[in-house]
Coordinates of C-alpha atoms and ligand atoms in Angstrom, one line a residue:
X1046 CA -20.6 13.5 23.5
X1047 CA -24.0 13.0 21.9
X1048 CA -24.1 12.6 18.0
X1049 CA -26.8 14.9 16.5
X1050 CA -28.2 12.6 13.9
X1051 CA -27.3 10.9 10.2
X1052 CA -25.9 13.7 7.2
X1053 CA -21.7 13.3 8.8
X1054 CA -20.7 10.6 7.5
X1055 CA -22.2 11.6 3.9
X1056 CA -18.7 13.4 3.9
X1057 CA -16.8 10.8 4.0
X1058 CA -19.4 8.3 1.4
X1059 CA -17.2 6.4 -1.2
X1060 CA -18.5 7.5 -4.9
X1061 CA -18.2 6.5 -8.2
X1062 CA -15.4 8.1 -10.2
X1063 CA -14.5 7.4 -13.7
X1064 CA -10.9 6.7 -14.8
X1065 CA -10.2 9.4 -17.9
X1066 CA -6.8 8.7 -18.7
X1067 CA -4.2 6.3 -17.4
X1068 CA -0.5 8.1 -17.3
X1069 CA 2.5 5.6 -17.1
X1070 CA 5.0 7.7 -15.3
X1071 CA 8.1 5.2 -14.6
X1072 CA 8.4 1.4 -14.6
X1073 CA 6.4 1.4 -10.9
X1074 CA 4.4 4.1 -10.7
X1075 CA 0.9 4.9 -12.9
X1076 CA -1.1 8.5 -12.4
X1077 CA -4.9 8.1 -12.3
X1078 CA -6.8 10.6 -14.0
X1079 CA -10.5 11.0 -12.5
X1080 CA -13.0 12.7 -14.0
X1081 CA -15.0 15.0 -11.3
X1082 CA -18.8 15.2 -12.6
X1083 CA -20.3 19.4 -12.6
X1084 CA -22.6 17.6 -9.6
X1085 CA -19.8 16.4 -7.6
X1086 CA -17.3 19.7 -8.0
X1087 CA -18.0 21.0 -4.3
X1088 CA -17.8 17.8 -2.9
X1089 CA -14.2 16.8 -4.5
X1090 CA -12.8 20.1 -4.0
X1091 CA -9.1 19.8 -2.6
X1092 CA -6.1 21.8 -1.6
X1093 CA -3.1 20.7 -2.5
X1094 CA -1.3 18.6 -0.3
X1095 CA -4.6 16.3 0.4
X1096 CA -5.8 13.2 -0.2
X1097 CA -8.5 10.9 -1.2
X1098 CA -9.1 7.3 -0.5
X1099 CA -9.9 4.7 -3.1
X1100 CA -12.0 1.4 -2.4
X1101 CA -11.0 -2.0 -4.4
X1102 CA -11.7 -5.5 -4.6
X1103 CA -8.6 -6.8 -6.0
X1104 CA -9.4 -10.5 -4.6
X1105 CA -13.2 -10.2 -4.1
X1106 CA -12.6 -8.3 -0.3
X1107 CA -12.9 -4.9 0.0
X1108 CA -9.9 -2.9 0.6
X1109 CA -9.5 0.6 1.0
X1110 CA -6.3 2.7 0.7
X1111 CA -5.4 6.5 0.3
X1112 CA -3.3 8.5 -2.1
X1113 CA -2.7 12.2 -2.2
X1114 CA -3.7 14.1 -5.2
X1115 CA -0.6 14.6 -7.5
X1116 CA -2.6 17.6 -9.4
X1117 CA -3.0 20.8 -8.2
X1118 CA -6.4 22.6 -7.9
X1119 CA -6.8 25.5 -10.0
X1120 CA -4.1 24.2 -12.0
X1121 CA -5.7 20.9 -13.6
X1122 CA -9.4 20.6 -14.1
X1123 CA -8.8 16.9 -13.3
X1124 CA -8.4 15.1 -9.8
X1125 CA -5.2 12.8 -10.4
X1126 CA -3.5 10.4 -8.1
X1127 CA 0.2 8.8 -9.0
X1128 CA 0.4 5.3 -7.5
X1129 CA 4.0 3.1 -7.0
X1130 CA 3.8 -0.3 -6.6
X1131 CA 4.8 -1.2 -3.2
X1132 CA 6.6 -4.7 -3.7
X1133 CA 3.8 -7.7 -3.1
X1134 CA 1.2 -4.5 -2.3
X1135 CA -2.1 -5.7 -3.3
X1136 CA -3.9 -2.7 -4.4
X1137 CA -0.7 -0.4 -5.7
X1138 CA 0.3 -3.5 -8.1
X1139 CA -3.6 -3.8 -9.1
X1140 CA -4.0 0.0 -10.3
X1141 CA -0.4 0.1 -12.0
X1142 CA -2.0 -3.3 -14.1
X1143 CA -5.4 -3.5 -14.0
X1144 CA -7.1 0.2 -14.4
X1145 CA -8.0 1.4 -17.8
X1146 CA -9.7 4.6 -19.1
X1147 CA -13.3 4.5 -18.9
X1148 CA -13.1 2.1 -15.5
X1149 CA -14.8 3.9 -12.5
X1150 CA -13.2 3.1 -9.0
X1151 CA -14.8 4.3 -5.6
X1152 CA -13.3 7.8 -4.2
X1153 CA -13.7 8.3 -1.1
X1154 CA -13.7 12.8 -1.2
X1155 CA -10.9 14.5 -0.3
X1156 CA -9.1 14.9 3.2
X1157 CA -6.5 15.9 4.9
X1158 CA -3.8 18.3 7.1
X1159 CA -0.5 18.4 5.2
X1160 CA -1.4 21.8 3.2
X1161 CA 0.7 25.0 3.4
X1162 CA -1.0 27.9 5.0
X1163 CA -1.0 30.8 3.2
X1164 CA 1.1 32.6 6.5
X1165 CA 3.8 30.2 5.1
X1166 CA 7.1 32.6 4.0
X1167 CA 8.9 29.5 2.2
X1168 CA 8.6 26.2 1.8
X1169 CA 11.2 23.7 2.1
X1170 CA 10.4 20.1 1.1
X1171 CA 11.9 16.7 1.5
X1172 CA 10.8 13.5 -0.5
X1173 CA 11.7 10.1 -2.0
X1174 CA 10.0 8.0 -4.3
X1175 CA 6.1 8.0 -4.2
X1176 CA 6.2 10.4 -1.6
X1177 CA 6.6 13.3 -4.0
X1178 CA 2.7 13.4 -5.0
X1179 CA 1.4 16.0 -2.3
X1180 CA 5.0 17.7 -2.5
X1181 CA 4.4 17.8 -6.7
X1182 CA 1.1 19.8 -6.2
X1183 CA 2.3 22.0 -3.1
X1184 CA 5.4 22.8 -5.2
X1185 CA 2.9 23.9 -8.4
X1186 CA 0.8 25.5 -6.3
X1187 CA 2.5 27.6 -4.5
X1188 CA 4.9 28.9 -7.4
X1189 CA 1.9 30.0 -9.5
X1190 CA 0.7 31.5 -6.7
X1191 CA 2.5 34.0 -5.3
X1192 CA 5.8 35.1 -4.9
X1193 CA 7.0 32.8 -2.0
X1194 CA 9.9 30.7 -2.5
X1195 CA 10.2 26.5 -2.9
X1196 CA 12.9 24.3 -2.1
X1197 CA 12.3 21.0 -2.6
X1198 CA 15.3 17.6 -2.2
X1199 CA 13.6 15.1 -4.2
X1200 CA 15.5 11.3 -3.3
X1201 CA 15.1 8.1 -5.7
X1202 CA 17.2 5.2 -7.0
X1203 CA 18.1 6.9 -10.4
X1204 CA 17.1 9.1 -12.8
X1205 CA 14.7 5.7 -14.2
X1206 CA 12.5 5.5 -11.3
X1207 CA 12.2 9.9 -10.4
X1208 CA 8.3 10.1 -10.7
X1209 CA 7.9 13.9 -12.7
X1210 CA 11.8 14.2 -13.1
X1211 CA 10.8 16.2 -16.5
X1212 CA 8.0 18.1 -15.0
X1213 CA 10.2 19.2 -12.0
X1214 CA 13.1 20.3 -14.4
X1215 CA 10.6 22.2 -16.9
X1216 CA 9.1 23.9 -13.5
X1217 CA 12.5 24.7 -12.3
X1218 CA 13.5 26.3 -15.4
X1219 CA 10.1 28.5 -15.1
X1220 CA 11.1 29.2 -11.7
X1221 CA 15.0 29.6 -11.6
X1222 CA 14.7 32.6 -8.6
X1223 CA 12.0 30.7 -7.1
X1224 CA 12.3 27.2 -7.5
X1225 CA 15.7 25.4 -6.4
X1226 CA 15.2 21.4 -7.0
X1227 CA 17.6 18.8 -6.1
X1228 CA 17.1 15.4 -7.7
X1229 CA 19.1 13.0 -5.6
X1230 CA 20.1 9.8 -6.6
X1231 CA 21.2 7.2 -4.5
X1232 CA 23.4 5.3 -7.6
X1233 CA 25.0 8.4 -7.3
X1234 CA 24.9 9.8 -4.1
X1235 CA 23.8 7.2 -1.4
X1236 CA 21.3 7.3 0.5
X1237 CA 20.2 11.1 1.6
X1238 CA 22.1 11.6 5.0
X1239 CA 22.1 14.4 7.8
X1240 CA 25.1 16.1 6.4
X1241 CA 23.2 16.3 2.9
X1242 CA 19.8 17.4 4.6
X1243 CA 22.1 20.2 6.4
X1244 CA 23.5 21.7 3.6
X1245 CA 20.4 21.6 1.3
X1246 CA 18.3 23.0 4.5
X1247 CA 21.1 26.9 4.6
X1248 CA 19.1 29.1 7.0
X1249 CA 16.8 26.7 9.9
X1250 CA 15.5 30.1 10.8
X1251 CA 13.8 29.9 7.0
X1252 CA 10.8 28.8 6.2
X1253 CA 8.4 25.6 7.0
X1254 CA 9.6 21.9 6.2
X1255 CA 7.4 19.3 4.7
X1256 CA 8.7 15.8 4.4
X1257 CA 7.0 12.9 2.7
X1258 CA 8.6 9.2 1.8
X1259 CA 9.6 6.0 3.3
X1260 CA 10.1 5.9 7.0
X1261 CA 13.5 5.6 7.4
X1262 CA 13.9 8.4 4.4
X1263 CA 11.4 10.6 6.9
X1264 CA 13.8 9.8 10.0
X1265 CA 16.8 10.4 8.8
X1266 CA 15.7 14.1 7.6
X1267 CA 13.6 14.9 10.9
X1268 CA 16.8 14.0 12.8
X1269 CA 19.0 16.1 11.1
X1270 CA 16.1 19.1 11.1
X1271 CA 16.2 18.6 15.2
X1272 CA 20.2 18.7 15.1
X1273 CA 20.1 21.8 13.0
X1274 CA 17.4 23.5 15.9
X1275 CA 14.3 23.3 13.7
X1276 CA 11.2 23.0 16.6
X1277 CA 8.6 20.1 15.5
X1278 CA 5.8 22.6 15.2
X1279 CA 8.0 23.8 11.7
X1280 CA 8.1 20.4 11.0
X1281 CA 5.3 18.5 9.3
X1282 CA 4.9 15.5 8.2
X1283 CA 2.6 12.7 5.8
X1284 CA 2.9 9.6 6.7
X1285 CA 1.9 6.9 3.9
X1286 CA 3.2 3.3 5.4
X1287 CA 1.0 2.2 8.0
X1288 CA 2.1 2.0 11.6
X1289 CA 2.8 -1.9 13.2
X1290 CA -0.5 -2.5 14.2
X1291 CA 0.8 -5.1 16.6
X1292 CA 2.8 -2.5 18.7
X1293 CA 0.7 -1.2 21.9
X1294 CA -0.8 2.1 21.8
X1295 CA 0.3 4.6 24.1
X1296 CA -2.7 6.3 26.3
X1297 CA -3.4 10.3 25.3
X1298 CA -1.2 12.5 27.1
X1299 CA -1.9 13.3 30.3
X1300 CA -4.5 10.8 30.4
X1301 CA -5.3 7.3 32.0
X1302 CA -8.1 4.8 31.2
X1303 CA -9.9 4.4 34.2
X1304 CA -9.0 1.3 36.4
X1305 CA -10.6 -2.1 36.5
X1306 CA -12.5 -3.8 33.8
X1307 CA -13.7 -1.5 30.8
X1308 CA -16.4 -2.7 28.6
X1309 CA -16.8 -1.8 24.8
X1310 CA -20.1 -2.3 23.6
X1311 CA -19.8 -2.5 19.1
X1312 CA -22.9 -1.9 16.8
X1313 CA -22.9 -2.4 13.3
X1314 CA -25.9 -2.8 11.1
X1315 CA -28.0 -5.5 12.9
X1316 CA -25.2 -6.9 15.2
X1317 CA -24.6 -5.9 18.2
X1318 CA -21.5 -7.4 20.9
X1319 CA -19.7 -6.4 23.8
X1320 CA -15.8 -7.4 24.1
X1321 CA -13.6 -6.5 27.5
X1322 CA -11.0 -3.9 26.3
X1323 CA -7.1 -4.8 27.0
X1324 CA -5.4 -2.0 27.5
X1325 CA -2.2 -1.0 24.9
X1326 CA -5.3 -2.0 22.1
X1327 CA -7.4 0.4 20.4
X1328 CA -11.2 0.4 20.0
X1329 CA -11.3 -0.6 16.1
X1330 CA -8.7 -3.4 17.6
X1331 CA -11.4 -4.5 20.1
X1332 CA -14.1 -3.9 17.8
X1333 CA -12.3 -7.0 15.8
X1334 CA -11.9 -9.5 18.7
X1335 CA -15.7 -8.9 19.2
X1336 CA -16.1 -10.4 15.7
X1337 CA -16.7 -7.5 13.6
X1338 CA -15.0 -6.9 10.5
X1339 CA -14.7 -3.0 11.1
X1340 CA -13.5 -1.1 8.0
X1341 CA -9.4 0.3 8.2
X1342 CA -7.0 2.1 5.8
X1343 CA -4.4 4.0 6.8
X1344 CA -4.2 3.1 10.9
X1345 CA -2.8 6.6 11.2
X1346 CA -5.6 8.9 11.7
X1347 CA -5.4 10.3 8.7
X1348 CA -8.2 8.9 6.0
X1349 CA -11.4 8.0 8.4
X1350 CA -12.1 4.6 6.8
X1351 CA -12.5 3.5 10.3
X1352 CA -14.8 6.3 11.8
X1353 CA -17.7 5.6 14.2
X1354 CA -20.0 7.0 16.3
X1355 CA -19.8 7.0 20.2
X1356 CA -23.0 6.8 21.4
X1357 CA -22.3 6.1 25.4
X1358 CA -19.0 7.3 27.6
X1359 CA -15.9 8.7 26.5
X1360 CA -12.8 8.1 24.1
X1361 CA -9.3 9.9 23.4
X1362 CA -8.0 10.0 20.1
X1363 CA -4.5 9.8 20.0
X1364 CA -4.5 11.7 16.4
X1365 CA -6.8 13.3 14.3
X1366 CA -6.4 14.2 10.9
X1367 CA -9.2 13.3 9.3
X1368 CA -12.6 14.3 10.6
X1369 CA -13.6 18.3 11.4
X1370 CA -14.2 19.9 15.0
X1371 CA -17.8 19.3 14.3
X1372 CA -17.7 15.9 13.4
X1373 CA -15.8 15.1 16.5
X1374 CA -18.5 17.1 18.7
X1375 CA -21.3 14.8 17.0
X1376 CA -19.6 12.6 18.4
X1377 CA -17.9 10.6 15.8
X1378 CA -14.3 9.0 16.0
X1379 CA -11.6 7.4 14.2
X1380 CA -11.5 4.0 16.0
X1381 CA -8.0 3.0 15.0
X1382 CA -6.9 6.3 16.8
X1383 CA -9.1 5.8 20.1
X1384 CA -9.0 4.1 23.1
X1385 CA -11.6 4.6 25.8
X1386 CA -11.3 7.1 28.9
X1387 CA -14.9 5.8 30.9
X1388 CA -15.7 2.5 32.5
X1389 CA -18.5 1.6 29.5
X1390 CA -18.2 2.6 25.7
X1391 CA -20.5 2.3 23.2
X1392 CA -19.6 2.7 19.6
X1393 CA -21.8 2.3 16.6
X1394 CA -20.1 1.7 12.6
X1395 CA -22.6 3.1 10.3
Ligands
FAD940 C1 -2.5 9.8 3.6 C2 -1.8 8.8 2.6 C3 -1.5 9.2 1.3 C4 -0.9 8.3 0.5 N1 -0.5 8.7 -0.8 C5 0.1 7.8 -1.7 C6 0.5 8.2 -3.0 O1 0.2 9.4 -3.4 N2 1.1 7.3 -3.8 C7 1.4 6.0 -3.4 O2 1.9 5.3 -4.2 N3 1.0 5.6 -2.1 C8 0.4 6.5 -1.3 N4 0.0 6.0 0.0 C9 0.2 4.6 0.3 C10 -1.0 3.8 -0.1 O3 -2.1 4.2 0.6 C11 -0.8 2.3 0.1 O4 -0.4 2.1 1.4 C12 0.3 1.7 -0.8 O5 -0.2 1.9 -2.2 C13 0.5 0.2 -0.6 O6 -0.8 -0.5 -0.7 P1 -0.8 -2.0 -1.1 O7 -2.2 -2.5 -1.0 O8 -0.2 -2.1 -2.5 O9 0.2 -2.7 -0.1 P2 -0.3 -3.7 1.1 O10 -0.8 -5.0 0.5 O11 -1.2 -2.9 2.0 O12 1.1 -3.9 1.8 C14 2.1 -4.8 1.3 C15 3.4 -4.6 2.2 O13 4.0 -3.4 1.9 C16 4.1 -2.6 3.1 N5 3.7 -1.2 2.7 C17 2.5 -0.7 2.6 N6 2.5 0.6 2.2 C18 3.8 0.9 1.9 C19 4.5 2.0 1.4 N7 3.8 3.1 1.0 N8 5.8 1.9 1.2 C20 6.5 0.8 1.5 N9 5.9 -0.3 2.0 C21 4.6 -0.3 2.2 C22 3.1 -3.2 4.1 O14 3.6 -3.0 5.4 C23 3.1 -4.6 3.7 O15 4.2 -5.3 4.2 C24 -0.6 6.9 0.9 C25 -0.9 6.5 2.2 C26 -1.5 7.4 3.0 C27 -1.9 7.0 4.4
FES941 S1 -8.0 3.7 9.4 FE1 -7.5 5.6 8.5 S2 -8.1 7.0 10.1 FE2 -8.4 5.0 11.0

């Protein structure tokens, strides 16, 4: 793996955006309107379904975190996010206070693998609370589209907290052969269970399921998709709460770091440190004990906050979603997702 020079990681550069509107959509949850300059267009272009990532300093520190686009491109001539506050989340409560019109935030451009493929015959969604943003602009985009069909179960508390519950409605009365919504409501209802998932899902030999929300929402609907025959690679899925960083990482399939000692060597800027890697850890994990304060979002793979360049031996990534087929041949990584496959590693944060 030999990386072919600076220019990659320009991709993925954080740039100023500035706030044009700020939407109050329930009690928790605020949309973000961004304003995407003529000179920035190609750069911020997105297909619904993505996401971008927004850096903050809420309490001085940097943090960075990611939120799909709840607009749909060709649609809106804005890029807007919907945030939810997340109870004691530090950047979710910030933006539903703090952010006003006229503000500009860093925006990282947008990325991404939950999008519907155009080979897609009909679209069946699942989500709950915030996880409705990608699903909203999937949902808009593919109805104005063409004419393929959209199902979408849509789970929250009540009525109060449904993020779009108008929108949807007006869009299912545009719709009504097209477009079948179910707003669930767990005052109502409970929480969504198989049974529920089984009769909204009809025909498993239909269409392509796409399920975005909490993680125990997310499991309980995968579980019933399996039980109902649906194969995973129908199945797909965004993620938004980060995984236990303290559980050990699994080595790549069919793969085994090689025995005996295995040394990581970590450049960033002017420092420079090797660290002993302990197996079940990740490199952006070693990369910390060696001191470093390597950049993270997600943890999943999916926003390449953490992304480096190995420069020396060998890495797996255990998943990917974030940086291109070329990227990865220049050699750069997601280091949350990687965990080293040679005796010596060398890995430089730009
Ligand atoms: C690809 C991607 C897209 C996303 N899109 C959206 C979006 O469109 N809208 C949106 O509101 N959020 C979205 N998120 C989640 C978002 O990035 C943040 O994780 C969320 O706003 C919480 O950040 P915080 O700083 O407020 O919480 P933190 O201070 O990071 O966390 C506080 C506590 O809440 C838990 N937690 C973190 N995230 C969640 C969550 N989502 N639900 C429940 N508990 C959580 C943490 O484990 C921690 O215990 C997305 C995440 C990813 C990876
Ligand atoms: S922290 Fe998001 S891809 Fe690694």
């Amino acid at each position: 793996m030999r990386p072919s020079g600076g220019g990659v990681a320009e991709r993925h550069r954080f740039r100023p955006l500035t706030v044009q509107q700020v939407v109050r959509e329930t009690a928790d949850a605020v949309s973000l309107v961004f304003e995407v300059p003529a000179d920035q267009a190609d750069v911020f272009t997105y297909q619904s379904g993505q996401f971008v990532s927004l850096r903050l300093h809420p309490d001085g520190e940097p943090l960075v975190r990611s939120y799909s686009m709840s607009s749909t491109p060709g649609l809106d001539e804005d890029l807007q996010v919907t945030v939810k506050r997340v109870p004691d989340g530090r950047v979710s409560n910030w933006l539903n206070t703090e952010v006003a019109p006229g503000d500009q935030l860093e925006v990282m451009p947008p990325a991404g693998t939950f999008v519907v493929p155009e080979s897609c015959a009909e679209v069946v969604a699942f989500a709950a609370g915030s996880g409705i943003t990608p699903l909203f602009s999937i949902a808009r985009s593919v109805l104005a589209d063409d004419g393929r069909r959209v199902r979408l179960l849509y789970a929250n508390r009540d009525r109060e907290s449904t993020i779009f519950a108008a929108s949807l409605d007006a869009l299912a009365r545009c719709h009504p052969e097209r477009f079948d919504l179910r707003l669930h409501h767990d005052v109502d209802d409970g929480f969504v269970s198989a049974r529920q998932v089984g009769s909204f899902v009809g025909d498993p030999a239909i269409g392509a399921f796409y399920l975005c929300g909490p993680s125990g929402f997310m499991d309980v609907v995968e579980d019933a998709l399996h039980d109902l025959g649906i194969a995973d690679d129908r199945i797909h899925l965004e993620r938004f709460t980060p995984l236990d960083t303290s559980a050990p990482v699994d080595e790549p399939d069919g793969k085994s770091s090689p025995a005996g000692e295995i040394e990581v060597n970590v450049r960033m800027g002017t420092k420079a440190a090797r660290a002993s890697y302990r197996p079940g850890t990740t490199i952006l994990q070693t990369a910390r004990s060696a001191g470093f304060s390597a950049p993270s979002s997600c943890e999943i793979g999916t926003c390449a906050t953490c992304m480096a360049r190995v420069t020396e031996g060998r890495v797996e990534m255990r998943h990917n979603d974030a940086l291109t087929p070329d990227e990865v041949a220049d050699g750069w990584v997601l280091t949350c997702q990687s965990v080293p496959v040679t005796p010596s590693v060398t890995v430089v944060y730009e």
